[in-house]
mmCIF file of C-alpha atoms and ligand atoms in Angstrom:
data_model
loop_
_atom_site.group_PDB
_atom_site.id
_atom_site.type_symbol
_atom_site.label_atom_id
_atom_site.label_comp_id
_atom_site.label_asym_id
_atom_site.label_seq_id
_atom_site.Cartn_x
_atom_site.Cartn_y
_atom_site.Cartn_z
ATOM 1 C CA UNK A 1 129.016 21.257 13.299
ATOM 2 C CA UNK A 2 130.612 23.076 16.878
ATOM 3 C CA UNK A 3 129.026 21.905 19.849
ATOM 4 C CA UNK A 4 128.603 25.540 20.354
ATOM 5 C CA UNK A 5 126.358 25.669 17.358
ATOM 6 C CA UNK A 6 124.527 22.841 17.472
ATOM 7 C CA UNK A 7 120.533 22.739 18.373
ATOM 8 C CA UNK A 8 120.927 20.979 22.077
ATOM 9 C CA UNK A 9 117.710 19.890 23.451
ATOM 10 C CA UNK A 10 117.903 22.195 26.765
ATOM 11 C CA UNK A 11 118.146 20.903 29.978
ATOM 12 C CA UNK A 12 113.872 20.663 30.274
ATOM 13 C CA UNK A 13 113.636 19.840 26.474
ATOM 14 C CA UNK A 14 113.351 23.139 24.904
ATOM 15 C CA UNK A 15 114.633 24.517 22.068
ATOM 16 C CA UNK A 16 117.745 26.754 22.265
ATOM 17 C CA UNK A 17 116.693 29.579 19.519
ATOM 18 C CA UNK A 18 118.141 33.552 19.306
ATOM 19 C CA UNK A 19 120.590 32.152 21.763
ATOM 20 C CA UNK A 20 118.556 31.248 24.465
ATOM 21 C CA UNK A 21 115.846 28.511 25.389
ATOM 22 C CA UNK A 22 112.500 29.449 23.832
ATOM 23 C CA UNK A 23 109.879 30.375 26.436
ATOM 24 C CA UNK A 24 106.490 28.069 26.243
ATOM 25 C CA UNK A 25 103.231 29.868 24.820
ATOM 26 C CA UNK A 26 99.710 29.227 25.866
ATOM 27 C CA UNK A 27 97.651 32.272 24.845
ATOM 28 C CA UNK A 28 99.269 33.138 21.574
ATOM 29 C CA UNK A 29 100.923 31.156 18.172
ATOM 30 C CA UNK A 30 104.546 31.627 18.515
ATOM 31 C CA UNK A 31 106.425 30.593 15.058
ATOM 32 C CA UNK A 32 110.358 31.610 14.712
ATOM 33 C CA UNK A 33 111.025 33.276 11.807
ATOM 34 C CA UNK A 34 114.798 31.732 12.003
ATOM 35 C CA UNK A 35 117.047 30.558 14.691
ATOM 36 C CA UNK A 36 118.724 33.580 15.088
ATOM 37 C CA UNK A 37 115.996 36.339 15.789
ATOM 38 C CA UNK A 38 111.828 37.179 14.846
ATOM 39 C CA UNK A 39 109.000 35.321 15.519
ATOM 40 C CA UNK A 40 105.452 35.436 13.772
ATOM 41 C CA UNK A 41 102.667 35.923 16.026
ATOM 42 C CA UNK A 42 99.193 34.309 15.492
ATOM 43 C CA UNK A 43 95.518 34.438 17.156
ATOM 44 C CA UNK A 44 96.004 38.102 17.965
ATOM 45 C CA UNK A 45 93.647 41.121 16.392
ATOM 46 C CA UNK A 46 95.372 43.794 17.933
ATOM 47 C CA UNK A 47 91.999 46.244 16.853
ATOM 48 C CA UNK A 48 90.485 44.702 20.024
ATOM 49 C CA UNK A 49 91.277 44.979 23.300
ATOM 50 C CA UNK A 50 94.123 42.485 25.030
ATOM 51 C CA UNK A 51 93.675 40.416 27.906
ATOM 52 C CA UNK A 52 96.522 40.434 30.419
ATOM 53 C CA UNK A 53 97.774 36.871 29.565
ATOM 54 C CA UNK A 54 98.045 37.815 26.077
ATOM 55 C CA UNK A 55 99.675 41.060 26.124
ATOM 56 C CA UNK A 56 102.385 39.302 28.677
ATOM 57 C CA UNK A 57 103.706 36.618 26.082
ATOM 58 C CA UNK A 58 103.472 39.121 23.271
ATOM 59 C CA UNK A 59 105.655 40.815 25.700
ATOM 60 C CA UNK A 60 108.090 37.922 26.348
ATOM 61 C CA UNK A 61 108.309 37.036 22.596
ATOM 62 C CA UNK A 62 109.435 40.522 21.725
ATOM 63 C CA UNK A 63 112.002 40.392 24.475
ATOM 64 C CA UNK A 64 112.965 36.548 23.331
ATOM 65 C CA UNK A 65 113.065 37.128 19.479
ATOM 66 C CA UNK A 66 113.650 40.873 18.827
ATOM 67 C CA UNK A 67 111.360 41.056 16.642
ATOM 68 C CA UNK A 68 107.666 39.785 16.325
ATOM 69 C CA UNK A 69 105.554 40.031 13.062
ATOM 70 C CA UNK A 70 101.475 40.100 13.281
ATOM 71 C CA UNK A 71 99.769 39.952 10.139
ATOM 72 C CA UNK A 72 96.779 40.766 8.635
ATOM 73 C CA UNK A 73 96.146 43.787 11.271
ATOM 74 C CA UNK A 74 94.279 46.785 9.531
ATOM 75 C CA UNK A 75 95.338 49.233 12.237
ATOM 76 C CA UNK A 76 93.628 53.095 12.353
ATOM 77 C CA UNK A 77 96.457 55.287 13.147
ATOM 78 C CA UNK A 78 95.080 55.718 16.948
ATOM 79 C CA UNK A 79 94.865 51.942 17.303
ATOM 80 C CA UNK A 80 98.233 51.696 16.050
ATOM 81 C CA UNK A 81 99.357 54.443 18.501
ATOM 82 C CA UNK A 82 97.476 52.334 21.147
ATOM 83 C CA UNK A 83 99.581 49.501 20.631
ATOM 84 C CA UNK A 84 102.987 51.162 20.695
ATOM 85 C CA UNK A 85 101.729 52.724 24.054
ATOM 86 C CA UNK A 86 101.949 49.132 25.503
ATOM 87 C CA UNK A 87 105.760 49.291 24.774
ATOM 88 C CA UNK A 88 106.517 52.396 26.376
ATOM 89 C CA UNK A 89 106.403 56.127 25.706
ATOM 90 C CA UNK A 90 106.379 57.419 21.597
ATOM 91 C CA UNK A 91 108.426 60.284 20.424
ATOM 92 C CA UNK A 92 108.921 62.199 17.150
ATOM 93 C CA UNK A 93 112.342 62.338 15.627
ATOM 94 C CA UNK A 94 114.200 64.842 13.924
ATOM 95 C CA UNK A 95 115.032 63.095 10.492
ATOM 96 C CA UNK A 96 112.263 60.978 9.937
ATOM 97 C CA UNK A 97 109.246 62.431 7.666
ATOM 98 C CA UNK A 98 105.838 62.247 9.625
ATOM 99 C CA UNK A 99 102.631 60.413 8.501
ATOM 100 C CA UNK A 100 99.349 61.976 8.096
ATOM 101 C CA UNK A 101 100.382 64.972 9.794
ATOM 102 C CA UNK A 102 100.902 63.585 13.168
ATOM 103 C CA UNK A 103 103.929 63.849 14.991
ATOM 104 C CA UNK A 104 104.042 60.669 16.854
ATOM 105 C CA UNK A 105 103.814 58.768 13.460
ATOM 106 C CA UNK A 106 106.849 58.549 10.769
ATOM 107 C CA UNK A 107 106.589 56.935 7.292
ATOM 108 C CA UNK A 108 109.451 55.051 5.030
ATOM 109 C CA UNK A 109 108.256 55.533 1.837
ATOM 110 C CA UNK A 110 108.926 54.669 -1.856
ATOM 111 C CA UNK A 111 107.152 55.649 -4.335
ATOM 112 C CA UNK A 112 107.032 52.888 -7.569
ATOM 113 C CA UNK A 113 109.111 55.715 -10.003
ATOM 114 C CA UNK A 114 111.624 56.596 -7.043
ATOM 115 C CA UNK A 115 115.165 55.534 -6.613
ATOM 116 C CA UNK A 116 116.485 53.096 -3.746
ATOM 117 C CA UNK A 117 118.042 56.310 -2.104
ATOM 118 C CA UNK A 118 115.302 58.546 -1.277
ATOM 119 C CA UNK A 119 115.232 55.666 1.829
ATOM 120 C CA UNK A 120 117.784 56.396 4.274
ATOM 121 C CA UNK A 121 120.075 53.927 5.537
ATOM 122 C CA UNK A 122 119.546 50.877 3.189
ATOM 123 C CA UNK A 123 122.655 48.898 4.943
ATOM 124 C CA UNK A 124 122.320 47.753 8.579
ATOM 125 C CA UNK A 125 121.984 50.219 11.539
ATOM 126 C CA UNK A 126 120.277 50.970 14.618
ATOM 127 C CA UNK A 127 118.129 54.069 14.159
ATOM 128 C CA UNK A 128 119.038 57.394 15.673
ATOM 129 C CA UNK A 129 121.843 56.149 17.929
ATOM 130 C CA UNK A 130 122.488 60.113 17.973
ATOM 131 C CA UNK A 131 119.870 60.374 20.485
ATOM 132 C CA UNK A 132 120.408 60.311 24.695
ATOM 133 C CA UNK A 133 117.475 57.989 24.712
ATOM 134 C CA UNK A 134 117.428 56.324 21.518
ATOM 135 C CA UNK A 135 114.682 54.527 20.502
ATOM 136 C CA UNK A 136 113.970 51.116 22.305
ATOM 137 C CA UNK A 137 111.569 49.675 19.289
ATOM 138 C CA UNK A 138 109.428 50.382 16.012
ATOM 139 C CA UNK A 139 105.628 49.653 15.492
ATOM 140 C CA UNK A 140 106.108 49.555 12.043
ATOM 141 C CA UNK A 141 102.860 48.528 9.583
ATOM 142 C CA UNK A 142 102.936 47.634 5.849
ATOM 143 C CA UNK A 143 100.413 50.215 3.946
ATOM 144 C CA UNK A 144 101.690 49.488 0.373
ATOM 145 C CA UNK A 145 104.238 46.578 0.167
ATOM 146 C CA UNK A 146 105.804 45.370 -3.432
ATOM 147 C CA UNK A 147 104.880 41.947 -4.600
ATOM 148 C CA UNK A 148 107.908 40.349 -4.173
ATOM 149 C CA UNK A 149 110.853 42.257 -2.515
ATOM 150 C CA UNK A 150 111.657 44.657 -0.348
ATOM 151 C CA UNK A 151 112.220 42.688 2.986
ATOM 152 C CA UNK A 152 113.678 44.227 5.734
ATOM 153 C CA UNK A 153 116.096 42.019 7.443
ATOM 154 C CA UNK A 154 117.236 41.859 10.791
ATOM 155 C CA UNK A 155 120.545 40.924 12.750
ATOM 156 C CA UNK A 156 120.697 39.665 16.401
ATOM 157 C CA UNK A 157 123.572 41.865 17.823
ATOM 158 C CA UNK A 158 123.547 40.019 20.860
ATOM 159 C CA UNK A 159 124.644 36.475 18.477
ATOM 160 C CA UNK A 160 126.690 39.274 17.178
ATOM 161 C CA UNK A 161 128.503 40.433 20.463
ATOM 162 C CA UNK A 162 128.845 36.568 22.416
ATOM 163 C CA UNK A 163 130.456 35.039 19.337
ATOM 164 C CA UNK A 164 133.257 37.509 19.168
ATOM 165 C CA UNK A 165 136.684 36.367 21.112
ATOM 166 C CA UNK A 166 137.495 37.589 24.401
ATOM 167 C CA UNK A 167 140.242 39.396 23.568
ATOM 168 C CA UNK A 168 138.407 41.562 21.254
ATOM 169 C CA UNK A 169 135.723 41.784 24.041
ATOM 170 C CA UNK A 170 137.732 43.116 26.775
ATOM 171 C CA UNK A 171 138.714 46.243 23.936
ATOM 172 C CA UNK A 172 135.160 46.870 23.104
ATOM 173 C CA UNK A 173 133.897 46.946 26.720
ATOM 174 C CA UNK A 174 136.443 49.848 26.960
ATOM 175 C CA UNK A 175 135.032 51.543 24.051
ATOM 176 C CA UNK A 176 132.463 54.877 23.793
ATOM 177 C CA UNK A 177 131.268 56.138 20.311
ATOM 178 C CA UNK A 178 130.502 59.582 19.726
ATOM 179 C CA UNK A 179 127.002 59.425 17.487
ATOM 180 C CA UNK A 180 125.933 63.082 15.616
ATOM 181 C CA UNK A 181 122.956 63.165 14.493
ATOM 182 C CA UNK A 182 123.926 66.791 13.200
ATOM 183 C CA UNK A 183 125.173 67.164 9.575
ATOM 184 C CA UNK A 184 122.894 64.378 8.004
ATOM 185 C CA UNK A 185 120.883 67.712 6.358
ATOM 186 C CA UNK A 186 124.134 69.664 5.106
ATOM 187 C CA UNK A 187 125.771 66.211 3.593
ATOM 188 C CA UNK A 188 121.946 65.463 2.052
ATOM 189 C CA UNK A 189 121.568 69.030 0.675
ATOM 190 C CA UNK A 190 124.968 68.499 -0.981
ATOM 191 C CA UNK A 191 124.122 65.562 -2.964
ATOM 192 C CA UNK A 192 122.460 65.235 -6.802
ATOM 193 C CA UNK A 193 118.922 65.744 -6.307
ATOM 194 C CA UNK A 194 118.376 62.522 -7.249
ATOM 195 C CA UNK A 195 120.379 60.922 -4.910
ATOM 196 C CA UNK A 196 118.989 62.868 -1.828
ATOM 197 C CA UNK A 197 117.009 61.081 1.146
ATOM 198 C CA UNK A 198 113.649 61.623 1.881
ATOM 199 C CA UNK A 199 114.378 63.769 5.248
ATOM 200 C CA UNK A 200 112.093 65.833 7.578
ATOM 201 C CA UNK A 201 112.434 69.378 7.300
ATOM 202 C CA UNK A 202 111.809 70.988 10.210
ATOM 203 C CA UNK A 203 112.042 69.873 13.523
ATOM 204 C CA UNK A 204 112.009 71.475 17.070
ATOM 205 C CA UNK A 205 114.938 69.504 18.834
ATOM 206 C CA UNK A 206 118.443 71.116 19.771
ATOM 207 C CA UNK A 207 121.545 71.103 18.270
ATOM 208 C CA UNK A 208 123.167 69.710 21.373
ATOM 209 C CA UNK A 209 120.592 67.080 21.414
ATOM 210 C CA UNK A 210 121.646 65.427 18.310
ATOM 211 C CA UNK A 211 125.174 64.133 19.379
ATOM 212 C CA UNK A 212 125.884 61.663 22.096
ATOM 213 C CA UNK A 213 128.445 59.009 23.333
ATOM 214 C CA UNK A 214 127.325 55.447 24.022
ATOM 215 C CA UNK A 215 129.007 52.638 25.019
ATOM 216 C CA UNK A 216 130.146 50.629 22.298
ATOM 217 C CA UNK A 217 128.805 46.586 24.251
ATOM 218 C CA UNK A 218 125.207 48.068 25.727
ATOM 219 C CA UNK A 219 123.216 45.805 28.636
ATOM 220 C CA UNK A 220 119.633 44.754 28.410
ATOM 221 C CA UNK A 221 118.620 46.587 31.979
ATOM 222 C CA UNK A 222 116.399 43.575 32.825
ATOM 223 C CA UNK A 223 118.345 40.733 32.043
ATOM 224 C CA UNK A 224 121.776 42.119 31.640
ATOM 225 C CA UNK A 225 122.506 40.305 28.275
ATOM 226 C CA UNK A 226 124.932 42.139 26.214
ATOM 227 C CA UNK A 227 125.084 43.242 22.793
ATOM 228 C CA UNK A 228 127.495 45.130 20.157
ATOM 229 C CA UNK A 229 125.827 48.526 19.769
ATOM 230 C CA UNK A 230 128.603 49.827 16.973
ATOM 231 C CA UNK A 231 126.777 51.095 13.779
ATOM 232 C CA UNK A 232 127.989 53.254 10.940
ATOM 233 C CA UNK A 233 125.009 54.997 10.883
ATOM 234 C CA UNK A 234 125.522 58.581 12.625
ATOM 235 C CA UNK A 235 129.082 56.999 13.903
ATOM 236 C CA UNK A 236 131.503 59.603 14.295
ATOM 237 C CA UNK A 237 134.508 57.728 15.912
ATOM 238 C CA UNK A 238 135.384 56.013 19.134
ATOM 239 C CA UNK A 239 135.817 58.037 21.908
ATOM 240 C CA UNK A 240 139.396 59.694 22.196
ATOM 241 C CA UNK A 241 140.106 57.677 18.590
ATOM 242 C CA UNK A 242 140.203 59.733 15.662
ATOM 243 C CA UNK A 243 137.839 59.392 12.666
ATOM 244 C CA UNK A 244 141.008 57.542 10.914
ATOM 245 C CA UNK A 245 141.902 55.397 13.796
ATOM 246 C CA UNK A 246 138.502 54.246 14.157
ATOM 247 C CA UNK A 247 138.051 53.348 11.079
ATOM 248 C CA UNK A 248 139.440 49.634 10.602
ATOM 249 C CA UNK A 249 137.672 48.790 13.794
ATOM 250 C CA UNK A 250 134.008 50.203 12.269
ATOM 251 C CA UNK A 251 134.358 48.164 9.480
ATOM 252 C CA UNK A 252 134.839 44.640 10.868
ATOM 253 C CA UNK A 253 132.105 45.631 13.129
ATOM 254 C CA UNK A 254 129.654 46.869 10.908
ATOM 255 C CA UNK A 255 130.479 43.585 8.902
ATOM 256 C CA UNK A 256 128.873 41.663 11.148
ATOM 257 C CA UNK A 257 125.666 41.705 10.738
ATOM 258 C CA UNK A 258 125.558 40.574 7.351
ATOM 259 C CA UNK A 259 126.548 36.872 8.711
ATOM 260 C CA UNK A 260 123.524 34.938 7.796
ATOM 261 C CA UNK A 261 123.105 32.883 11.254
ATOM 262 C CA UNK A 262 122.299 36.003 12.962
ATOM 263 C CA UNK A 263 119.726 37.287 10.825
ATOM 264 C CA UNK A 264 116.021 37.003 10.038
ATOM 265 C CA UNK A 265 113.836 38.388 6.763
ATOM 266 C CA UNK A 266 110.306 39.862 6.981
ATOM 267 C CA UNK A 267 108.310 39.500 4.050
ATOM 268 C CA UNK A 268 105.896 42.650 3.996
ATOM 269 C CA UNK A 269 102.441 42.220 3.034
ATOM 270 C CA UNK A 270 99.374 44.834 3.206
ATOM 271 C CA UNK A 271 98.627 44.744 7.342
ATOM 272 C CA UNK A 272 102.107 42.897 8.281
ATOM 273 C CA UNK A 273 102.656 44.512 11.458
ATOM 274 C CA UNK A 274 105.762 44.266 13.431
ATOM 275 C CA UNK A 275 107.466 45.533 16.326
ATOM 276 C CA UNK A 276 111.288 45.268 16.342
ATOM 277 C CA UNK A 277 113.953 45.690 19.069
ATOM 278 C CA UNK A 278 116.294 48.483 17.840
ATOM 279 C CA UNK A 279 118.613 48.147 21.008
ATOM 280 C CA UNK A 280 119.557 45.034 20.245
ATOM 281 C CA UNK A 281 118.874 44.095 16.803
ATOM 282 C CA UNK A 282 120.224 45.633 13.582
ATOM 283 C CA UNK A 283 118.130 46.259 10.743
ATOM 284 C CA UNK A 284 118.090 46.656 6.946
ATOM 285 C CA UNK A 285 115.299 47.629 4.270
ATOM 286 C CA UNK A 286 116.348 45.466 1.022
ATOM 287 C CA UNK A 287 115.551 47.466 -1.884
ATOM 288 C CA UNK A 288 115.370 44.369 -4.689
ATOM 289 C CA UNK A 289 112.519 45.690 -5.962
ATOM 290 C CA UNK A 290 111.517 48.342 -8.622
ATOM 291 C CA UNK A 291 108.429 50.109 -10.494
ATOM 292 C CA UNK A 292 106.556 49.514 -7.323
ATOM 293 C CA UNK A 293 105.333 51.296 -4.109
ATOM 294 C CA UNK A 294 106.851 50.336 -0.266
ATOM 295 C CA UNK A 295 104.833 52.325 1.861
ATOM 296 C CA UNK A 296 105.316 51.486 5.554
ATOM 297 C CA UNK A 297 104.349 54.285 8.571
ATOM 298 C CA UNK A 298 105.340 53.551 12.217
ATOM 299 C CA UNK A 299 105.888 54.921 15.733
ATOM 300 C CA UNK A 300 108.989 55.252 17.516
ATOM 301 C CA UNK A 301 108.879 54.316 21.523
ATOM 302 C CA UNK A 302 111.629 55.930 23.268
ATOM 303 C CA UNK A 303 114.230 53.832 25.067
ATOM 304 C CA UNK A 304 116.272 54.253 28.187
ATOM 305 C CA UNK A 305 120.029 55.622 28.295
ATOM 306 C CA UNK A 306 122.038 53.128 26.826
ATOM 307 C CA UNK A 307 123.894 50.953 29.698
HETATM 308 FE FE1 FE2 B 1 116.208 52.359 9.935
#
């Protein structure tokens, strides 16, 4: 085992886990999921109201591990919305299918006699990367969850980014991707019927809105860590590369988040509730599963520029 790899006590006697020492809890149960990324969060009911202390290192565990999971919460959709609010601002978006008629809530759902594909995106992405603003993190609650199966999994992207070499660094720091959100509807429309995602079908943003460049290494705007922000998902090609060019590139990158030591599983249960980082983290809904219903329903909280 590499030095670089290898659990060192920290220089107080912490833990070194997603990269970084692990903060010290008081208020809250704080449980890593793995040493990469996600945490499980315990002694919370988030139906009732939370003091200060408690909300902060709820706070610094989501910025610490990515992602946080809460179970057992049985959430009304305004107490769920309540929540989210702590994180920031919510927003609709253009592709995903609302829940329950309200526009600030969106809903991945299988039903038990459904394919794996009505689910966009079952491979790792960020979601909506097409977006000026795109989303900083998911409040995402299990309604329906299978028995067994039908994780989602998670990749730390900044693991991802500080492991690569310099050399290949210094290129990426150079590099812009153009993201379009636009064609997802003509490509879906052209596929069996079968085969076609489960898409929203109207929606009131512009076509302009629905393309963007990012940088290809984005900052944390607190803390300035940095992080690989390169997806297939939406990718059109690097800026001033053409689709071909970029190509070879994508798919190294968009290899690695599969690399086991940077990722973390949640295990969905009736009332899991979690709320993950989609900045920095890379996620993946693992359809293993069949004959049975995944129902989960979510807000999105919108996210700065990316930097
Ligand atoms: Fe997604």
């Amino acid at each position: 085992m590499s030095v670089e790899t290898k659990q060192m006590p920290a220089a107080n006697g912490g833990v070194i886990v997603a990269g970084r020492e692990m903060p010290e809890f008081h208020q809250i149960g704080v449980e890593p999921l793995t040493g990469a990324c996600g945490a499980e969060i315990t002694g919370v009911d988030l139906r009732k109201p939370l003091r200060d202390e408690v909300l902060s290192e709820i706070m610094t565990a989501f910025e610490h591990f990515l992602v946080i999971m809460l179970r057992d919460q049985d959430l009304s959709n305004e107490q769920h919305k309540a929540f989210s609010r702590l994180f920031g601002e919510l927003t609709e978006l253009p592709q995903a299918p609302i829940y329950a008629g309200d526009r600030l809530m969106q809903e991945v759902r299988r039903e038990a006699h459904e394919p794996a594909s009505v689910v966009p995106f079952t491979k790792f992405h960020t979601d909506s990367p097409f977006l000026m603003r795109p989303p900083l993190c998911m409040v995402m609650r299990a309604v329906d969850a299978p028995r067994y199966g039908g994780d989602t999994a998670f990749a730390n992207m900044y693991l991802a980014y500080e492991e690569l070499s310099e050399g290949l660094k210094e290129v990426l720091e150079r590099l812009r991707v153009v993201y379009s959100g636009k064609d997802i509807w003509s490509k879906n429309a052209k596929l069996d019927k079968d085969k076609q995602l489960r898409l929203r079908e109207t929606h009131d943003f512009k076509e302009e809105e629905l393309e963007n460049i990012h940088p290809a290494v984005r900052r944390h705007p607190r803390t300035g860590r940095k992080a690989l922000y390169v997806t297939p998902a939406y990718f059109k090609r690097f800026e001033g590369w053409s689709e071909e060019d970029s190509r070879p590139l994508l798919e190294y990158l968009a290899y690695l988040p599969h690399k086991l030591q940077y990722q973390c599983r949640v295990r969905w249960k009736p009332n899991t509730l979690i709320v993950w980082d989609n900045r920095f983290l890379q996620h993946c809904g693992i359809h293993d599963y069949a004959n049975e219903r995944r129902h989960l329903v979510r807000t999105t909280v919108i996210g700065e520029r990316p930097l």
